[in-house]
Short mmCIF file of C-alpha atoms and ligand atoms in Angstrom, two decimals:
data_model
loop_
_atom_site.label_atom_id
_atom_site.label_comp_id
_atom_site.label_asym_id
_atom_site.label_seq_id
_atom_site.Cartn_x
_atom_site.Cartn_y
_atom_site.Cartn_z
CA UNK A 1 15.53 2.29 -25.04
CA UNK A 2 17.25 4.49 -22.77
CA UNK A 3 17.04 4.78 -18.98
CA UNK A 4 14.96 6.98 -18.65
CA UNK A 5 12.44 5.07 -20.01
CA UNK A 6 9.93 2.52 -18.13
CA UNK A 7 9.90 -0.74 -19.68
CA UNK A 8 6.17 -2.53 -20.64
CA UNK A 9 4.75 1.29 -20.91
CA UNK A 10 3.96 0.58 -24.75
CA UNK A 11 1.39 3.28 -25.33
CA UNK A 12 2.36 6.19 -23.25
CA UNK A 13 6.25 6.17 -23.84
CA UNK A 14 7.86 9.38 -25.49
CA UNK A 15 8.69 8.76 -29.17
CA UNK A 16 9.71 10.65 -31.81
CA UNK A 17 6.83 9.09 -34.23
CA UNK A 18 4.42 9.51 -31.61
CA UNK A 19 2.82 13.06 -31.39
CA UNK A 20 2.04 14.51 -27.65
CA UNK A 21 -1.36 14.01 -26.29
CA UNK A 22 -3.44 16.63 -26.17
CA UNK A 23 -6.46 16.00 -23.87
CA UNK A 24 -9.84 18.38 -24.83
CA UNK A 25 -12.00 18.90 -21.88
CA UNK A 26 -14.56 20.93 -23.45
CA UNK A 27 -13.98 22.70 -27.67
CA UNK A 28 -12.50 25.42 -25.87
CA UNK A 29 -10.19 24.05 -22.86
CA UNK A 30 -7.55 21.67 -23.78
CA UNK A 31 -4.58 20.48 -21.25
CA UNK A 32 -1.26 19.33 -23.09
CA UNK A 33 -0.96 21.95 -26.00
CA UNK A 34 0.78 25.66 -25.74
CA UNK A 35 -1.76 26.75 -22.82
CA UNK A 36 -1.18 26.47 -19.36
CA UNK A 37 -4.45 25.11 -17.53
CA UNK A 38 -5.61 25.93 -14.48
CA UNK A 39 -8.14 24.20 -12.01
CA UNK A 40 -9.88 25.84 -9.35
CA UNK A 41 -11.98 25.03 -6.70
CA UNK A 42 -12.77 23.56 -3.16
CA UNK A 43 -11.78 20.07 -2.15
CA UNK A 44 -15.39 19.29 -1.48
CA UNK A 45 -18.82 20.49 -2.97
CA UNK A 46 -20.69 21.57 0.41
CA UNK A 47 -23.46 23.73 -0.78
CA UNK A 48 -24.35 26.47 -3.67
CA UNK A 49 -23.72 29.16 -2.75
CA UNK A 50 -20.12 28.36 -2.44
CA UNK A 51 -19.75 26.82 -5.88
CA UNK A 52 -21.92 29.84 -7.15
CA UNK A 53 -19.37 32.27 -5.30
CA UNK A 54 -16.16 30.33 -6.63
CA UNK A 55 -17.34 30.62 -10.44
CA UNK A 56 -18.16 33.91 -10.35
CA UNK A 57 -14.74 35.41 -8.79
CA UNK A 58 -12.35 33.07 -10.29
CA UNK A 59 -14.12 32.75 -14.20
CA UNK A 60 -12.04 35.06 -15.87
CA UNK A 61 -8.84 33.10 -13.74
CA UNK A 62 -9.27 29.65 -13.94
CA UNK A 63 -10.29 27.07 -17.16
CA UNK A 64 -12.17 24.38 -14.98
CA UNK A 65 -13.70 24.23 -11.70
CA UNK A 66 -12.88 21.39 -9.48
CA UNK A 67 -14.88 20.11 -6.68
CA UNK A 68 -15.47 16.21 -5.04
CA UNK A 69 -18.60 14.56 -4.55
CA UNK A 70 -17.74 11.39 -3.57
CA UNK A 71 -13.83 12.19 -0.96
CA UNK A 72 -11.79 9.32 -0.04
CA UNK A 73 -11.65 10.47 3.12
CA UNK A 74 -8.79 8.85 5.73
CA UNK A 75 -11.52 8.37 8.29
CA UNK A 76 -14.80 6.80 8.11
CA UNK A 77 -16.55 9.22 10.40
CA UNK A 78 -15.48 12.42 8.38
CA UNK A 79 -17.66 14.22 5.97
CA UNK A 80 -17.71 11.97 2.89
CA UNK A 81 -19.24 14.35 0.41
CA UNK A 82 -22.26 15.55 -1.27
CA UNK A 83 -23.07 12.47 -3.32
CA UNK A 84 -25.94 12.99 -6.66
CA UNK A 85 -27.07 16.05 -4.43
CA UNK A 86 -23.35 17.43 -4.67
CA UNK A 87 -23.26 16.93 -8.38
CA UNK A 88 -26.56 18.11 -9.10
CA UNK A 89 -25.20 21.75 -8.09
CA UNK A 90 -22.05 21.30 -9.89
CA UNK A 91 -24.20 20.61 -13.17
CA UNK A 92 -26.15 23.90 -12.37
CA UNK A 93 -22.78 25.85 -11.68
CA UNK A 94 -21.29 24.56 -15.12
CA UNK A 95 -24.37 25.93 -16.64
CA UNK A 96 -24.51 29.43 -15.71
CA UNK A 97 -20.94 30.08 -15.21
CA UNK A 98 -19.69 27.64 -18.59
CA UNK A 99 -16.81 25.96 -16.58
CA UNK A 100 -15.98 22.53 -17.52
CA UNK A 101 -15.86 20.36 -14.24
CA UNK A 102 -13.25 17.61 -12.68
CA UNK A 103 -14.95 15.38 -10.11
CA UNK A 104 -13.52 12.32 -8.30
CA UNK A 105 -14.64 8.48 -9.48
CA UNK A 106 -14.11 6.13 -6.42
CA UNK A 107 -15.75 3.42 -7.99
CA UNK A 108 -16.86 1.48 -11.17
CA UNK A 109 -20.86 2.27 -10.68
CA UNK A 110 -20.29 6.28 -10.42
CA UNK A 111 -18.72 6.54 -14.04
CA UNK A 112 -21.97 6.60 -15.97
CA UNK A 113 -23.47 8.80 -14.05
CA UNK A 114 -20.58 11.36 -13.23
CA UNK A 115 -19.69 10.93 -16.98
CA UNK A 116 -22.52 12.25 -18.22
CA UNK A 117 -22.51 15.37 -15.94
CA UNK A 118 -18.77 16.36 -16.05
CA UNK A 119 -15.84 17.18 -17.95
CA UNK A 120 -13.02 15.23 -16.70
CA UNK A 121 -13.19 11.97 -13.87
CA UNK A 122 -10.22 12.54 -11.41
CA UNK A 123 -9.02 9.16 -10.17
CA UNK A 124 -7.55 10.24 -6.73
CA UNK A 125 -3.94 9.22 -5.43
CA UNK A 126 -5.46 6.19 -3.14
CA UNK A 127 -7.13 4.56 -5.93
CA UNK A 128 -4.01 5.18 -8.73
CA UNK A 129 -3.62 1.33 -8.26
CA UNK A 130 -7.14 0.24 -8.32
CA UNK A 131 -7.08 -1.45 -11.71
CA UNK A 132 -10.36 -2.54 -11.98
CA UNK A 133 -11.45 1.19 -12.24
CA UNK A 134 -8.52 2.40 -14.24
CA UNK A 135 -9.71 -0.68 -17.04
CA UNK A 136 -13.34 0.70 -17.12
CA UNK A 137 -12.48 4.42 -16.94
CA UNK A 138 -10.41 2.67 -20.32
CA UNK A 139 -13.41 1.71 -21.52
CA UNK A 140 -15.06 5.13 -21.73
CA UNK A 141 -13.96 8.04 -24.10
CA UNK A 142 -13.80 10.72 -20.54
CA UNK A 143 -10.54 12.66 -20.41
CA UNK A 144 -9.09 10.88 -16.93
CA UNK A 145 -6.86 13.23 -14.21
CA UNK A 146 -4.64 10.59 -12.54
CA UNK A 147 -3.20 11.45 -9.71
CA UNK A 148 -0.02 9.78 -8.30
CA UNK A 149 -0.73 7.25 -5.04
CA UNK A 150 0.66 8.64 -2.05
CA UNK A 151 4.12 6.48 -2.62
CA UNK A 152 3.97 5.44 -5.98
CA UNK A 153 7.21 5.20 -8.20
CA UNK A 154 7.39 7.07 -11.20
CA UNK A 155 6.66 3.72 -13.14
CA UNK A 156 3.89 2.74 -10.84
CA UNK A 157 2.27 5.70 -11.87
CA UNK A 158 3.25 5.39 -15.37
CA UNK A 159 1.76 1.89 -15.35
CA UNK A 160 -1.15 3.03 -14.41
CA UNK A 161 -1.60 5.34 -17.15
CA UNK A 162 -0.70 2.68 -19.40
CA UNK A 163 -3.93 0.15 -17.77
CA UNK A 164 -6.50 3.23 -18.71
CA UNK A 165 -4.38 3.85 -22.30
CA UNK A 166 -4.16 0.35 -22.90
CA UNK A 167 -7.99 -0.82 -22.26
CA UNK A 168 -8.95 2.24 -25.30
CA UNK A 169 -9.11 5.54 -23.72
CA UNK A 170 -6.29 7.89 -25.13
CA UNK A 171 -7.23 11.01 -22.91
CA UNK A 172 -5.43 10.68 -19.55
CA UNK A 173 -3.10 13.62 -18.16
CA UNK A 174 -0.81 12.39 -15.19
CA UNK A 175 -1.27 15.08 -12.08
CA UNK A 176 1.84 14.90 -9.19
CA UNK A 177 0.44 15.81 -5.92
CA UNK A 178 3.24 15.19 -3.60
CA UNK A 179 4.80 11.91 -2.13
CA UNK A 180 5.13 10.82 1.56
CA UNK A 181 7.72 11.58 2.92
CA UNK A 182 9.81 11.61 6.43
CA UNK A 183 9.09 15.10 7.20
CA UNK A 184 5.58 15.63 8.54
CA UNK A 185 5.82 19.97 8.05
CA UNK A 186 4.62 19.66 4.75
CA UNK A 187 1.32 17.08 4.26
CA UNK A 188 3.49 15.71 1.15
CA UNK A 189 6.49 16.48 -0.87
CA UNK A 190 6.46 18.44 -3.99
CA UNK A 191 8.42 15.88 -6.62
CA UNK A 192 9.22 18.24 -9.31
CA UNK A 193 11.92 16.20 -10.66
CA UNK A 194 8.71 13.82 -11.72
CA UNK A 195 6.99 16.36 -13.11
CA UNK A 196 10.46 16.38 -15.53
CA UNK A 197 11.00 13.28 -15.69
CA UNK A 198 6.94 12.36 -16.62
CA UNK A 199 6.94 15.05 -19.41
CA UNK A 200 10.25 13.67 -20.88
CA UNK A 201 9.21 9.97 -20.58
CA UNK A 202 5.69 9.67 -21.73
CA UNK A 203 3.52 12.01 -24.22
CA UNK A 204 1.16 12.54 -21.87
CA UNK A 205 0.12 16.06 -20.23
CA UNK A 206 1.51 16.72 -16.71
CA UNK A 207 -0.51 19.19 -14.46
CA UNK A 208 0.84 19.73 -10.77
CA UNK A 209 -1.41 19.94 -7.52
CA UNK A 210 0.71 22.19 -4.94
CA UNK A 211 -2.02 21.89 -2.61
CA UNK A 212 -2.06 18.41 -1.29
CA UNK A 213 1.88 18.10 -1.49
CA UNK A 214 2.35 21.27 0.62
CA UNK A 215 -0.79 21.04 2.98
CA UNK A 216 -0.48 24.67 3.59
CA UNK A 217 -1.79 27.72 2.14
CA UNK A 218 1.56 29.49 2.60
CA UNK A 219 3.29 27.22 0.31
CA UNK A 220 1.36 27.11 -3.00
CA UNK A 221 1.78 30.06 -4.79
CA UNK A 222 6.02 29.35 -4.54
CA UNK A 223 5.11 25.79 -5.64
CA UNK A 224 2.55 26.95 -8.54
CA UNK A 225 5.64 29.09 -10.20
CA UNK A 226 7.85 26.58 -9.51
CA UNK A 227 5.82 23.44 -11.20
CA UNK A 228 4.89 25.44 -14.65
CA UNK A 229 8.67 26.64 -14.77
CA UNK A 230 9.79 23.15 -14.36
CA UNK A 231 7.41 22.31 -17.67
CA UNK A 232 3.68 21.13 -16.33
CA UNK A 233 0.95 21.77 -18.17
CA UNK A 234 -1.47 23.18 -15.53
CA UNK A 235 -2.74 23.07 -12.22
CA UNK A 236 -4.74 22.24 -10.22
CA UNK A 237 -5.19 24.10 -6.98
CA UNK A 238 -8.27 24.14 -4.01
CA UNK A 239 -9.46 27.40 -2.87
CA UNK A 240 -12.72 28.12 -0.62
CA UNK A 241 -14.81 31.29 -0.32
CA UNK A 242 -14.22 30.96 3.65
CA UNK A 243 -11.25 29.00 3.69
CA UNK A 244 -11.15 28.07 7.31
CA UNK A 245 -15.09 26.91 7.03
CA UNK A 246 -13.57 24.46 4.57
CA UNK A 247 -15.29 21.25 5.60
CA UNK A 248 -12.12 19.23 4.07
CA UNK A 249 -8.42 20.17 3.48
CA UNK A 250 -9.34 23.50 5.33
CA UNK A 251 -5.57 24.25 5.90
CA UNK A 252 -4.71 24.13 2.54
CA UNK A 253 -7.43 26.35 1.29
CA UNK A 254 -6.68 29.43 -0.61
CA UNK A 255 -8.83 32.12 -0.71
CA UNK A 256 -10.82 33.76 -3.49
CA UNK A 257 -8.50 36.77 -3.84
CA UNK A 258 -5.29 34.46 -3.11
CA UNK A 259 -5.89 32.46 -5.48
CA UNK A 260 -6.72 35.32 -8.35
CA UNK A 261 -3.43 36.61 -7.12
CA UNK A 262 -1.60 33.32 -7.53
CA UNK A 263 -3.31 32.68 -11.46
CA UNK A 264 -1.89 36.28 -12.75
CA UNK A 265 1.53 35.71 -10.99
CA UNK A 266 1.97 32.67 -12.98
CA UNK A 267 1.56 34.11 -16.15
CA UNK A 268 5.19 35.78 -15.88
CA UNK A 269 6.60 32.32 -15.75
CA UNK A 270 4.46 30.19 -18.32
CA UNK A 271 5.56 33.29 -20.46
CA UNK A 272 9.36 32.47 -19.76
CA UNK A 273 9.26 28.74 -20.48
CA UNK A 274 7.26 29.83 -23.93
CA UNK A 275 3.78 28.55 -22.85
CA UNK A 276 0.39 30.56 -23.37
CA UNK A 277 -1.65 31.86 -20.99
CA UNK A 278 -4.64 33.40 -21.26
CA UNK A 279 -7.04 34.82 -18.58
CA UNK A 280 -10.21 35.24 -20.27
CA UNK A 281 -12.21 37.87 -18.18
CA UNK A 282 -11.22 40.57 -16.11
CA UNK A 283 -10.74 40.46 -12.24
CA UNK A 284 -13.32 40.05 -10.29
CA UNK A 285 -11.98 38.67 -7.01
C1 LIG B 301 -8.45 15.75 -3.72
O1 LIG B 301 -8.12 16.14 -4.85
O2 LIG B 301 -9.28 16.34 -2.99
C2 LIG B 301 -7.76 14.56 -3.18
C3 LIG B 301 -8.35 13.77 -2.29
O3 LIG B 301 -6.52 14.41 -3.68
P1 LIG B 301 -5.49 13.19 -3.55
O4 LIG B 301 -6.17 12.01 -4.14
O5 LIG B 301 -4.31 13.68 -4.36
O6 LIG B 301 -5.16 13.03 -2.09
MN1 LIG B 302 -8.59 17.84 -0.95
#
């Protein structure tokens, strides 16, 4: 074992008899093989017409439409999300538009019910310890987005991969979203050096999300390029029909347009590091 790698992380460790995950979302969308993935959509489900809008512009740009239902949000008196009426329109969104959905899981008793209506169960950065829910999201066959707790070490987060591995289910990709840091300019820090590090040391799929480490709009197209070049696997990236209506994580909010813009300059780069990338449809934003 070298130093790179984290010790008691049986199942998810790099080795050369071990091939690398690749997690299937839907028979057509898979993260971890030679295409780059990427995720679209607002922080929060608040009505619609806005999911409606989002499908239709960004379908031929993005592989999966992200949007919460249940937000861990840092106060108790902000909106705290749609709930079953929230996912109710994300189920009618996936059926006209065919976009396989990734929804947050706060809690043990939302997994059978979010399970059966989406693609992928996101388990947000301040629950990447809870291991109660990491165990029973083991327990089902879902393909799991972790994303790494707001100051979790790279074998913290690791670890946790390992609990939802360990307990039976095989389809987890790791997502960095920034770490706390010193500087309050940018909501979090970008650690690309993880998203390195992560690929080398476990066989796992490693998808980047610019938009809660930067916090600002300004910042995520430079940090999109910048996380496939360094060798992620996709990301994952909140945009908003009226971005300053946004109702959560307004500031960070691309809009339709921006974020077509964004998907087709990253195509240059996953192109350079020898990944795929395919939009399937035309522009429509
Ligand atoms: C989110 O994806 O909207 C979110 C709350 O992200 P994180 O858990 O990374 O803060
Ligand atoms: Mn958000």
């Amino acid at each position: 074992m070298n130093d790179m790698m984290i010790k008691g992380a049986q199942l998810v460790s790099n080795s050369a008899d071990r091939p690398k995950t690749i997690v299937q979302l839907t028979p057509e969308v898979a993260i971890g093989g030679p295409e780059i993935v990427i995720i679209g959509g607002p922080c929060t489900v608040e009505n619609y017409d806005q999911m409606d809008k989002i499908a239709f512009h960004l379908k031929g740009h993005i592989q999966a439409l992200r949007g919460g239902v249940y937000k861990p949000r840092t106060s108790p008196y902000a909106f705290q999300g749609m709930g079953v009426d929230g996912l109710e329109i994300l189920t009618q969104v996936r059926e006209k538009s065919g976009l396989p959905l990734v929804t947050e899981v706060m809690a043990i008793s939302q997994i059978e019910t979010l399970a059966d209506r989406v693609d992928m169960l996101q388990v947000g950065s301040r629950n990447m310890q809870n291991f109660d829910l990491l165990k029973a999201l083991g327990q089902t066959h879902k393909p799991v987005l972790l994303k790494r707790g707001l100051a979790a070490t790279i074998e913290e987060f690791v670890m946790a991969a390992e609990y939802i591995v360990s307990h039976g289910n095989p389809n987890v990709v790791l997502c960095e979203r920034g770490i706390r840091s010193f500087d309050p300019y940018q909501r979090n820090v970008l650690d690309l050096g993880a998203v390195s590090a992560l690929k080398q040391i476990t066989h796992l799929p490693v998808i980047v999300d610019p938009s809660h480490a930067a916090g600002k709009r300004e910042l995520i197209a430079d940090l999109s390029r910048a996380a496939i070049a360094c060798g992620a696997d996709g990301l994952i990236i909140e945009c908003h029909p009226e971005p300053e209506k946004s109702l959560s994580d307004a500031r960070q909010a691309l809009s339709l347009p921006e974020m077509a813009a964004l998907v087709s300059s990253v195509g240059a780069i996953a192109q350079a590091v020898g990944r795929q990338f395919t939009s399937t449809d035309s522009p429509r934003a």
